Short mmCIF file of C-alpha atoms in Angstrom, two decimals:
data_model
loop_
_atom_site.label_atom_id
_atom_site.label_comp_id
_atom_site.label_asym_id
_atom_site.label_seq_id
_atom_site.Cartn_x
_atom_site.Cartn_y
_atom_site.Cartn_z
CA UNK L 8 -147.85 -60.45 50.10
CA UNK L 9 -149.33 -63.10 48.27
CA UNK L 10 -152.02 -63.59 46.28
CA UNK L 11 -155.22 -61.43 47.08
CA UNK L 12 -158.12 -62.79 48.82
CA UNK L 13 -159.56 -63.92 45.46
CA UNK L 14 -157.23 -66.21 43.62
CA UNK L 15 -158.88 -66.04 40.20
CA UNK L 16 -158.22 -62.76 38.36
CA UNK L 17 -159.94 -62.27 35.05
CA UNK L 18 -157.57 -62.00 32.10
CA UNK L 19 -159.96 -61.06 29.32
CA UNK L 20 -159.56 -57.70 27.66
CA UNK L 21 -163.28 -56.91 27.48
CA UNK L 22 -164.08 -53.20 27.71
CA UNK L 23 -166.22 -52.27 30.67
CA UNK L 24 -169.48 -50.42 30.23
CA UNK L 25 -169.81 -46.90 31.60
CA UNK L 26 -172.20 -48.02 34.32
CA UNK L 27 -170.08 -50.93 35.53
CA UNK L 28 -168.79 -49.01 38.52
CA UNK L 29 -172.34 -48.63 39.83
CA UNK L 30 -173.30 -52.30 39.51
CA UNK L 31 -171.95 -54.92 41.86
CA UNK L 32 -170.99 -58.15 40.09
CA UNK L 33 -172.41 -60.02 43.03
CA UNK L 34 -175.71 -58.17 42.65
CA UNK L 35 -175.86 -59.03 38.96
CA UNK L 36 -175.14 -62.67 39.74
CA UNK L 37 -177.82 -62.72 42.43
CA UNK L 38 -180.27 -61.26 39.94
CA UNK L 39 -179.40 -63.98 37.46
CA UNK L 40 -179.85 -66.69 40.04
CA UNK L 41 -183.20 -65.29 41.18
CA UNK L 42 -184.50 -65.37 37.60
CA UNK L 43 -184.34 -69.15 37.61
CA UNK L 44 -187.49 -69.04 39.76
CA UNK L 45 -188.87 -65.68 38.62
CA UNK L 46 -187.84 -64.90 35.01
CA UNK L 47 -190.60 -62.34 34.59
CA UNK L 48 -188.67 -59.93 36.84
CA UNK L 49 -185.96 -59.42 34.19
CA UNK L 50 -188.24 -58.88 31.23
CA UNK L 51 -186.37 -55.69 30.32
CA UNK L 52 -183.15 -57.63 29.87
CA UNK L 53 -184.68 -59.47 26.92
CA UNK L 54 -184.32 -56.33 24.81
CA UNK L 55 -180.62 -55.82 25.54
CA UNK L 56 -178.22 -56.29 22.61
CA UNK L 57 -176.24 -59.51 22.83
CA UNK L 58 -172.94 -57.62 23.14
CA UNK L 59 -174.14 -55.64 26.17
CA UNK L 60 -175.70 -58.72 27.76
CA UNK L 61 -172.43 -60.55 27.34
CA UNK L 62 -170.52 -57.75 29.07
CA UNK L 63 -172.94 -58.05 31.98
CA UNK L 64 -172.23 -61.77 32.05
CA UNK L 65 -168.51 -61.07 32.14
CA UNK L 66 -168.95 -58.83 35.19
CA UNK L 67 -170.91 -61.66 36.83
CA UNK L 68 -168.02 -64.05 36.34
CA UNK L 69 -165.63 -61.64 38.07
CA UNK L 70 -167.51 -62.65 41.25
CA UNK L 71 -166.90 -66.28 40.53
CA UNK L 72 -168.97 -69.03 42.14
CA UNK L 73 -166.82 -72.17 42.44
CA UNK L 74 -168.07 -75.46 41.13
CA UNK L 75 -168.73 -77.69 44.12
CA UNK L 76 -170.69 -80.79 45.03
CA UNK L 77 -173.70 -78.56 45.76
CA UNK L 78 -173.26 -75.81 43.20
CA UNK L 79 -172.74 -74.87 39.58
CA UNK L 80 -170.43 -72.37 37.94
CA UNK L 81 -171.57 -68.82 37.30
CA UNK L 82 -171.69 -69.13 33.47
CA UNK L 83 -173.75 -72.29 33.80
CA UNK L 84 -176.23 -70.56 36.11
CA UNK L 85 -176.53 -67.69 33.65
CA UNK L 86 -177.03 -70.03 30.71
CA UNK L 87 -180.03 -71.66 32.40
CA UNK L 88 -182.09 -68.49 32.84
CA UNK L 89 -183.61 -68.45 29.35
CA UNK L 90 -182.95 -69.68 25.85
CA UNK L 91 -181.56 -66.29 24.83
CA UNK L 92 -179.20 -66.17 27.78
CA UNK L 93 -178.04 -69.67 27.01
CA UNK L 94 -177.40 -68.79 23.37
CA UNK L 95 -175.45 -65.67 24.32
CA UNK L 96 -173.43 -67.41 27.05
CA UNK L 97 -172.45 -70.33 24.80
CA UNK L 98 -171.41 -68.00 21.96
CA UNK L 99 -168.71 -66.25 24.04
CA UNK L 100 -165.90 -68.69 24.92
CA UNK L 101 -164.14 -66.26 27.27
CA UNK L 102 -166.98 -66.82 29.76
CA UNK L 103 -165.79 -70.41 30.04
CA UNK L 104 -161.98 -70.20 30.00
CA UNK L 105 -161.66 -69.85 33.76
CA UNK L 106 -162.90 -72.24 36.42
CA UNK L 107 -162.76 -72.45 40.19
CA UNK L 108 -163.42 -75.84 41.78
CA UNK L 109 -164.11 -76.47 45.45
CA UNK L 110 -163.36 -80.14 45.94
CA UNK L 111 -164.46 -80.10 49.58
CA UNK L 112 -163.08 -83.31 51.09
CA UNK L 113 -162.22 -84.65 47.59
CA UNK L 114 -164.77 -87.46 47.92
CA UNK L 115 -166.70 -86.47 44.77
CA UNK L 116 -163.77 -86.13 42.40
CA UNK L 117 -165.25 -87.89 39.33
CA UNK L 118 -168.44 -85.84 39.35
CA UNK L 119 -166.63 -82.53 39.75
CA UNK L 120 -164.12 -83.49 37.05
CA UNK L 121 -167.00 -84.06 34.61
CA UNK L 122 -168.45 -80.64 35.46
CA UNK L 123 -165.04 -79.06 34.96
CA UNK L 124 -164.51 -80.67 31.55
CA UNK L 125 -168.01 -79.68 30.46
CA UNK L 126 -167.28 -76.08 31.48
CA UNK L 127 -163.80 -75.77 29.95
CA UNK L 128 -164.89 -77.57 26.79
CA UNK L 129 -166.85 -74.44 25.83
CA UNK L 130 -163.80 -72.15 25.98
CA UNK L 131 -162.71 -72.64 22.37
CA UNK L 132 -158.97 -72.17 21.97
CA UNK L 133 -158.56 -69.47 24.61
CA UNK L 134 -155.93 -69.64 27.36
CA UNK L 135 -157.30 -71.35 30.47
CA UNK L 136 -157.13 -70.62 34.20
CA UNK L 137 -157.87 -73.38 36.73
CA UNK L 138 -158.16 -72.78 40.47
CA UNK L 139 -158.87 -75.56 42.96
CA UNK L 140 -159.50 -75.58 46.68
CA UNK L 141 -160.37 -78.14 49.32
CA UNK L 142 -161.27 -78.35 52.99
CA UNK L 143 -159.93 -81.76 53.98
CA UNK L 144 -159.37 -82.21 57.69
CA UNK L 145 -155.67 -82.24 58.65
CA UNK L 146 -154.09 -85.67 58.68
CA UNK L 147 -157.18 -87.50 57.44
CA UNK L 148 -156.82 -90.26 54.89
CA UNK L 149 -158.67 -88.65 51.98
CA UNK L 150 -159.82 -90.59 48.92
CA UNK L 151 -157.60 -93.04 47.09
CA UNK L 152 -157.81 -91.68 43.53
CA UNK L 153 -154.38 -90.10 43.20
CA UNK L 154 -154.75 -89.65 39.43
CA UNK L 155 -157.37 -86.94 39.90
CA UNK L 156 -154.99 -84.06 39.26
CA UNK L 157 -153.67 -85.52 36.02
CA UNK L 158 -157.20 -86.21 34.78
CA UNK L 159 -158.19 -82.61 35.49
CA UNK L 160 -155.13 -80.87 34.05
CA UNK L 161 -153.77 -82.99 31.20
CA UNK L 162 -156.44 -82.32 28.53
CA UNK L 163 -155.82 -78.56 28.73
CA UNK L 164 -152.10 -78.41 29.58
CA UNK L 165 -150.95 -76.55 26.44
CA UNK L 166 -153.53 -73.80 27.03
CA UNK L 167 -153.25 -73.33 30.80
CA UNK L 168 -152.12 -69.80 31.70
CA UNK L 169 -152.74 -69.74 35.46
CA UNK L 170 -153.24 -72.72 37.76
CA UNK L 171 -153.78 -73.31 41.48
CA UNK L 172 -153.60 -76.91 42.64
CA UNK L 173 -154.68 -77.53 46.23
CA UNK L 174 -154.56 -81.25 47.01
CA UNK L 175 -153.25 -83.77 49.56
CA UNK L 176 -149.46 -83.85 49.66
CA UNK L 177 -149.11 -87.44 48.42
CA UNK L 178 -151.35 -86.71 45.43
CA UNK L 179 -149.25 -83.70 44.53
CA UNK L 180 -146.03 -85.68 44.83
CA UNK L 181 -147.31 -88.36 42.48
CA UNK L 182 -148.58 -85.83 39.95
CA UNK L 183 -145.47 -83.67 39.96
CA UNK L 184 -143.09 -86.62 39.64
CA UNK L 185 -144.93 -88.01 36.61
CA UNK L 186 -143.50 -86.10 33.65
CA UNK L 187 -146.14 -87.73 31.44
CA UNK L 188 -148.86 -85.85 33.34
CA UNK L 189 -148.33 -82.74 31.22
CA UNK L 190 -146.76 -82.82 27.79
CA UNK L 191 -146.54 -79.10 27.04
CA UNK L 192 -147.01 -76.01 29.19
CA UNK L 193 -145.92 -73.27 26.82
CA UNK L 194 -148.76 -70.91 27.88
CA UNK L 195 -148.22 -71.28 31.63
CA UNK L 196 -147.53 -67.96 33.40
CA UNK L 197 -148.23 -68.70 37.06
CA UNK L 198 -148.56 -71.73 39.32
CA UNK L 199 -149.67 -72.03 42.93
CA UNK L 200 -149.19 -75.41 44.58
CA UNK L 201 -150.97 -75.87 47.91
CA UNK L 202 -150.03 -79.03 49.80
CA UNK L 203 -152.56 -80.37 52.34
CA UNK L 204 -151.24 -82.72 55.04
CA UNK L 205 -152.77 -86.17 55.29
CA UNK L 206 -151.99 -89.09 57.54
CA UNK L 207 -148.64 -90.52 56.51
CA UNK L 208 -147.71 -87.46 54.43
CA UNK L 209 -144.08 -87.59 53.43
CA UNK L 210 -141.69 -84.84 52.39
CA UNK L 211 -142.01 -82.84 49.19
CA UNK L 212 -140.48 -85.04 46.50
CA UNK L 213 -138.41 -84.12 43.45
CA UNK L 214 -140.31 -82.72 40.51
CA UNK L 215 -139.45 -81.15 37.18
CA UNK L 216 -142.91 -81.05 35.63
CA UNK L 217 -142.77 -77.31 34.98
CA UNK L 218 -139.09 -77.10 34.14
CA UNK L 219 -139.78 -76.30 30.49
CA UNK L 220 -142.44 -73.60 30.81
CA UNK L 221 -141.06 -70.73 28.70
CA UNK L 222 -143.56 -68.13 29.97
CA UNK L 223 -143.63 -69.06 33.65
CA UNK L 224 -143.15 -65.93 35.79
CA UNK L 225 -144.88 -66.53 39.13
CA UNK L 226 -144.51 -69.48 41.52
CA UNK L 227 -146.09 -70.01 44.94
CA UNK L 228 -145.58 -73.08 47.13
CA UNK L 229 -147.64 -73.42 50.30
CA UNK L 230 -147.95 -76.09 52.98
CA UNK L 231 -151.27 -75.80 54.83
CA UNK L 232 -150.42 -76.03 58.50
CA UNK L 233 -150.70 -73.86 61.58
CA UNK L 234 -148.23 -75.88 63.61
CA UNK L 235 -145.23 -76.50 61.40
CA UNK L 236 -143.40 -76.25 58.11
CA UNK L 237 -142.41 -78.54 55.28
CA UNK L 238 -138.75 -78.89 54.49
CA UNK L 239 -137.63 -78.53 50.89
CA UNK L 240 -134.79 -80.99 50.37
CA UNK L 241 -131.87 -79.85 48.20
CA UNK L 242 -132.50 -80.09 44.47
CA UNK L 243 -136.16 -80.91 45.00
CA UNK L 244 -137.89 -78.30 42.86
CA UNK L 245 -136.73 -77.81 39.29
CA UNK L 246 -138.06 -74.68 37.63
CA UNK L 247 -136.80 -72.20 35.05
CA UNK L 248 -135.51 -70.02 37.88
CA UNK L 249 -133.82 -67.42 35.68
CA UNK L 250 -137.17 -66.20 34.33
CA UNK L 251 -139.18 -66.24 37.60
CA UNK L 252 -140.30 -62.75 38.64
CA UNK L 253 -142.28 -63.67 41.77
CA UNK L 254 -141.57 -66.48 44.23
CA UNK L 255 -143.60 -67.14 47.40
CA UNK L 256 -142.76 -69.86 49.94
CA UNK L 257 -145.48 -70.20 52.61
CA UNK L 258 -144.75 -72.60 55.47
CA UNK L 259 -142.07 -74.12 53.27
CA UNK L 260 -138.40 -73.79 54.21
CA UNK L 261 -135.06 -74.93 52.84
CA UNK L 262 -131.50 -75.14 54.03
CA UNK L 263 -129.58 -71.86 53.78
CA UNK L 264 -127.36 -73.16 50.98
CA UNK L 265 -130.28 -74.48 48.90
CA UNK L 266 -132.40 -71.37 49.38
CA UNK L 267 -129.43 -69.18 48.55
CA UNK L 268 -128.80 -71.27 45.45
CA UNK L 269 -132.40 -70.82 44.29
CA UNK L 270 -132.45 -67.07 44.87
CA UNK L 271 -129.12 -66.51 43.13
CA UNK L 272 -130.50 -68.24 40.04
CA UNK L 273 -133.52 -65.95 40.03
CA UNK L 274 -131.90 -63.05 38.24
CA UNK L 275 -135.30 -61.59 37.24
CA UNK L 276 -136.92 -61.97 40.67
CA UNK L 277 -138.78 -58.83 41.77
CA UNK L 278 -141.22 -60.09 44.43
CA UNK L 279 -140.46 -62.68 47.08
CA UNK L 280 -142.08 -64.17 50.18
CA UNK L 281 -139.95 -66.18 52.61
CA UNK L 282 -141.13 -68.15 55.64
CA UNK L 283 -139.24 -67.42 58.84
CA UNK L 284 -138.17 -70.18 61.23
CA UNK L 285 -136.09 -70.21 64.38
CA UNK L 286 -132.38 -70.68 63.96
CA UNK L 287 -129.63 -72.65 65.66
CA UNK L 288 -130.40 -73.50 69.28
CA UNK L 289 -134.11 -72.63 68.99
CA UNK L 290 -134.78 -74.77 65.93
CA UNK L 291 -137.42 -77.52 66.23
CA UNK L 292 -136.04 -81.06 66.15
CA UNK L 293 -137.24 -81.87 62.63
CA UNK L 294 -135.15 -78.98 61.27
CA UNK L 295 -132.00 -79.45 63.35
CA UNK L 296 -130.03 -80.40 60.24
CA UNK L 297 -130.65 -77.02 58.66
CA UNK L 298 -128.25 -75.02 60.78
CA UNK L 299 -126.11 -77.19 63.07
CA UNK L 300 -123.24 -77.63 60.61
CA UNK L 301 -124.04 -75.43 57.63
CA UNK L 302 -121.54 -75.12 54.81
CA UNK L 303 -119.74 -71.78 54.55
CA UNK L 304 -121.92 -69.23 52.76
CA UNK L 305 -120.92 -66.10 50.95
CA UNK L 306 -122.90 -62.91 51.39
CA UNK L 307 -125.39 -62.53 48.53
CA UNK L 308 -126.94 -59.21 47.51
CA UNK L 309 -130.21 -59.64 45.65
CA UNK L 310 -130.60 -56.27 44.01
CA UNK L 311 -133.40 -57.32 41.63
CA UNK L 312 -135.88 -57.90 44.49
CA UNK L 313 -138.03 -54.82 45.04
CA UNK L 314 -140.86 -56.37 47.05
CA UNK L 315 -140.12 -58.59 50.08
CA UNK L 316 -142.66 -60.20 52.41
CA UNK L 317 -141.58 -62.24 55.42
CA UNK L 318 -144.13 -64.84 56.50
CA UNK L 319 -143.58 -64.94 60.22
CA UNK L 320 -146.70 -66.27 62.02
CA UNK L 321 -144.71 -67.39 65.08
CA UNK L 322 -143.06 -63.99 65.52
CA UNK L 323 -139.51 -65.33 65.28
CA UNK L 324 -136.48 -63.07 65.00
CA UNK L 325 -136.28 -62.57 61.24
CA UNK L 326 -133.03 -60.64 61.47
CA UNK L 327 -131.32 -63.74 62.89
CA UNK L 328 -132.83 -65.80 60.10
CA UNK L 329 -131.72 -63.46 57.30
CA UNK L 330 -128.29 -63.14 58.90
CA UNK L 331 -127.96 -66.92 58.88
CA UNK L 332 -128.91 -67.00 55.21
CA UNK L 333 -126.42 -64.23 54.44
CA UNK L 334 -128.78 -62.73 51.91
CA UNK L 335 -129.33 -59.00 51.58
CA UNK L 336 -131.95 -56.92 49.80
CA UNK L 337 -130.33 -53.58 49.02
CA UNK L 338 -133.00 -52.37 46.56
CA UNK L 339 -136.22 -52.91 48.51
CA UNK L 340 -139.10 -50.60 47.73
CA UNK L 341 -141.88 -52.62 49.39
CA UNK L 342 -141.57 -54.47 52.71
CA UNK L 343 -144.20 -56.55 54.47
CA UNK L 344 -144.38 -58.72 57.57
CA UNK L 345 -147.16 -61.24 58.16
CA UNK L 346 -147.14 -62.14 61.84
CA UNK L 347 -150.70 -62.88 62.87
CA UNK L 348 -151.30 -59.55 64.50
CA UNK L 349 -152.71 -60.68 67.87
CA UNK L 350 -150.88 -58.81 70.61
CA UNK L 351 -152.16 -61.28 73.22
CA UNK L 352 -150.05 -63.95 71.51
CA UNK L 353 -147.01 -61.73 71.47
CA UNK L 354 -147.23 -61.20 67.73
CA UNK L 355 -146.30 -57.59 67.72
CA UNK L 356 -144.34 -55.34 65.43
CA UNK L 357 -140.61 -55.28 66.11
CA UNK L 358 -139.40 -51.83 65.21
CA UNK L 359 -135.80 -52.71 66.03
CA UNK L 360 -135.78 -55.53 63.48
CA UNK L 361 -137.50 -53.32 60.91
CA UNK L 362 -134.87 -50.63 61.25
CA UNK L 363 -132.11 -53.20 60.73
CA UNK L 364 -133.72 -54.28 57.45
CA UNK L 365 -133.95 -50.78 56.01
CA UNK L 366 -130.53 -49.77 57.33
CA UNK L 367 -128.81 -51.66 54.49
CA UNK L 368 -131.27 -50.48 51.88
CA UNK L 369 -129.75 -48.28 49.18
CA UNK L 370 -133.02 -47.03 47.66
CA UNK L 371 -135.93 -45.21 49.34
CA UNK L 372 -138.54 -47.56 50.78
CA UNK L 373 -141.96 -46.84 49.28
CA UNK L 374 -144.39 -49.11 51.15
CA UNK L 375 -144.69 -50.97 54.45
CA UNK L 376 -147.47 -53.36 55.46
CA UNK L 377 -148.14 -55.65 58.40
CA UNK L 378 -151.16 -57.28 60.07
CA UNK L 379 -149.24 -57.32 63.34
CA UNK L 380 -150.22 -55.27 66.34
CA UNK L 381 -148.20 -52.06 66.15
CA UNK L 382 -148.17 -49.26 68.68
CA UNK L 383 -149.01 -45.65 67.89
CA UNK L 384 -145.42 -44.73 68.67
CA UNK L 385 -144.02 -47.21 66.15
CA UNK L 386 -146.47 -46.00 63.50
CA UNK L 387 -145.21 -42.47 64.00
CA UNK L 388 -141.60 -43.71 63.92
CA UNK L 389 -142.13 -45.45 60.57
CA UNK L 390 -143.55 -42.25 59.09
CA UNK L 391 -140.70 -40.17 60.49
CA UNK L 392 -137.84 -42.53 59.65
CA UNK L 393 -139.07 -43.45 56.17
CA UNK L 394 -139.96 -40.08 54.59
CA UNK L 395 -140.14 -41.65 51.13
CA UNK L 396 -143.17 -43.73 52.17
CA UNK L 397 -145.99 -43.77 49.60
CA UNK L 398 -148.11 -46.59 51.05
CA UNK L 399 -148.58 -47.70 54.66
CA UNK L 400 -150.85 -50.50 55.89
CA UNK L 401 -151.02 -50.75 59.69
CA UNK L 402 -154.75 -51.33 59.87
CA UNK L 403 -154.52 -53.98 62.62
CA UNK L 404 -152.47 -51.80 64.93
CA UNK L 405 -153.31 -49.12 67.48
CA UNK L 406 -155.04 -45.95 66.45
CA UNK L 407 -152.68 -43.30 65.19
CA UNK L 408 -152.14 -40.65 67.82
CA UNK L 409 -153.33 -37.07 67.98
CA UNK L 410 -149.70 -35.96 67.72
CA UNK L 411 -149.21 -38.00 64.54
CA UNK L 412 -152.31 -36.45 62.97
CA UNK L 413 -151.10 -32.95 63.86
CA UNK L 414 -147.62 -33.57 62.42
CA UNK L 415 -149.14 -34.95 59.22
CA UNK L 416 -151.45 -31.93 58.98
CA UNK L 417 -148.44 -29.61 58.94
CA UNK L 418 -146.47 -31.79 56.53
CA UNK L 419 -143.83 -32.90 59.01
CA UNK L 420 -144.66 -36.60 58.64
CA UNK L 421 -145.20 -38.80 55.59
CA UNK L 422 -145.32 -35.90 53.19
CA UNK L 423 -145.46 -38.27 50.17
CA UNK L 424 -148.04 -40.71 51.53
CA UNK L 425 -150.76 -41.61 49.00
CA UNK L 426 -152.28 -44.82 50.43
CA UNK L 427 -152.96 -45.18 54.15
CA UNK L 428 -154.71 -48.04 55.94
CA UNK L 429 -154.90 -47.49 59.67
CA UNK L 430 -157.05 -47.41 62.79
CA UNK L 431 -158.41 -44.06 63.93
CA UNK L 432 -160.04 -43.51 67.31
CA UNK L 433 -163.57 -42.06 67.03
CA UNK L 434 -162.59 -38.88 68.85
CA UNK L 435 -159.84 -38.26 66.24
CA UNK L 436 -161.93 -38.83 63.12
CA UNK L 437 -162.79 -35.16 62.61
CA UNK L 438 -159.17 -34.02 63.00
CA UNK L 439 -158.02 -36.89 60.80
CA UNK L 440 -160.37 -35.80 58.00
CA UNK L 441 -159.12 -32.21 58.37
CA UNK L 442 -155.62 -33.52 57.75
CA UNK L 443 -156.79 -35.57 54.77
CA UNK L 444 -158.59 -32.63 53.15
CA UNK L 445 -155.61 -30.34 53.71
CA UNK L 446 -153.54 -32.62 51.48
CA UNK L 447 -155.84 -32.67 48.47
CA UNK L 448 -154.39 -30.65 45.60
CA UNK L 449 -156.57 -29.09 42.85
CA UNK L 450 -156.39 -30.90 39.52
CA UNK L 451 -154.95 -27.88 37.74
CA UNK L 452 -152.02 -27.74 40.12
CA UNK L 453 -148.61 -28.75 38.79
CA UNK L 454 -147.59 -30.18 42.16
CA UNK L 455 -146.06 -33.64 42.00
CA UNK L 456 -147.73 -34.77 45.23
CA UNK L 457 -151.50 -34.63 44.94
CA UNK L 458 -152.63 -35.94 48.29
CA UNK L 459 -154.18 -39.23 49.32
CA UNK L 460 -155.37 -41.56 46.59
CA UNK L 461 -156.80 -44.23 48.88
CA UNK L 462 -157.77 -44.37 52.55
CA UNK L 463 -159.00 -47.36 54.55
CA UNK L 464 -159.92 -46.31 58.09
CA UNK L 465 -160.71 -48.83 60.83
CA UNK L 466 -163.02 -47.25 63.39
CA UNK L 467 -166.18 -48.31 65.28
CA UNK L 468 -169.27 -47.20 63.39
CA UNK L 469 -171.47 -47.26 66.47
CA UNK L 470 -169.51 -44.41 68.07
CA UNK L 471 -170.49 -40.77 68.43
CA UNK L 472 -167.28 -39.77 66.67
CA UNK L 473 -168.23 -41.72 63.55
CA UNK L 474 -171.81 -40.46 63.54
CA UNK L 475 -170.52 -36.87 63.66
CA UNK L 476 -168.41 -37.31 60.50
CA UNK L 477 -170.59 -39.80 58.60
CA UNK L 478 -172.15 -37.22 56.27
CA UNK L 479 -168.80 -35.55 55.73
CA UNK L 480 -167.28 -38.87 54.64
CA UNK L 481 -170.15 -39.44 52.22
CA UNK L 482 -169.59 -35.98 50.71
CA UNK L 483 -165.91 -36.75 50.19
CA UNK L 484 -166.85 -40.06 48.55
CA UNK L 485 -169.32 -38.23 46.28
CA UNK L 486 -166.45 -35.98 45.20
CA UNK L 487 -164.53 -39.06 44.10
CA UNK L 488 -162.35 -39.53 47.17
CA UNK L 489 -161.48 -43.18 47.71
CA UNK L 490 -162.29 -43.47 51.42
CA UNK L 491 -163.49 -46.68 53.07
CA UNK L 492 -164.54 -47.07 56.69
CA UNK L 493 -164.12 -50.55 58.16
CA UNK L 494 -166.09 -51.20 61.33
CA UNK L 495 -163.69 -52.01 64.16
#
């Protein structure tokens, strides 16, 4: 669905060392931090060649520590361990071309901006990635300096490759409407705009700041709210839609005609996230104008979209919503629903709606994912009704049943499944592992299907069933099987 839990992927092409898979970036960073008070403990590191030391530094930055009012960036921490470390860190600009900034409540903007400029100023001429976050309380006033975004972004605009801006809505409106804020964005590949509500927040205003970004491919717009959505007025957002390959709208909605107009322009769109709202008679008052008297719409078939996620935290009927939009996705390969997943709140998997989505699909569906509560019967139905399934994530649902495990063991269900994330009851763990091992194919085999490539199993670790298979799981992991147990 969206971006992963970390929103700052490294883009450097540095080659990893052979031992990198055995060293946690977080552990390396912790070691570096501890040396500030006990440098004698890393005496052996003084003899490392600069090139190898720099690769270690790069792995540290993959576990990035955001700049905040109470903290420094990872490269800065590393550069303060010793004179050699400082020399090495400052000599490699790609340690400094990415920055994550936690603005907190945005009350210390000037200080954090100085830290950011000091950090990015060491990045040479490399492309830059900037990621911001904040934890302002909903509908609070926030600080008055609405030029903060421009002061952060403008000096590096021509070199920015990826950017996440998370700020109060009125700040974002002012920044995005000011075309002088950014002169050139020719390197920009992805943008994520996160709007935080503040007291007196208005609607999202017109902007065309990124209209002329020749390399822009990914766009995400999010309104941070658990109780409502922001309405995107017609002709509000101006982007080079024809080149966008991924578009995510989180808690942001538009009229059917405007949304249809956007999606039709996105001829290269492959991945899309849409937020689901109630339609017609169930629509909240602030959105009554969306559907009461909509203009006539033609049916639109978006065959370029392969990956669709429906953001549906209120568990609305998404079939009604898509029917009202008159948009169809005949070429879906990946389908996801984000609903919240708490069965006590009624946020459960709707198998009927799911079957209606795939009924009009003209290509085999390859993956399904949802954090919703899903019954063991519906899990089995997905496997049986979508035989082309390669990846299935139902990790927040019920445990798969004994019958499902038996049918999978004999190849009657999900015979092409390679990635499975699910709950398994402790008493079924042994049988489940039997099924998993039965699917592994020797490397010399010419078979196209080679068994599971990745398994994430949710099961209580304090159970007798887990203790009985613990050593067996470790043996499979030692043989290179990608199996993870998540404590339920």
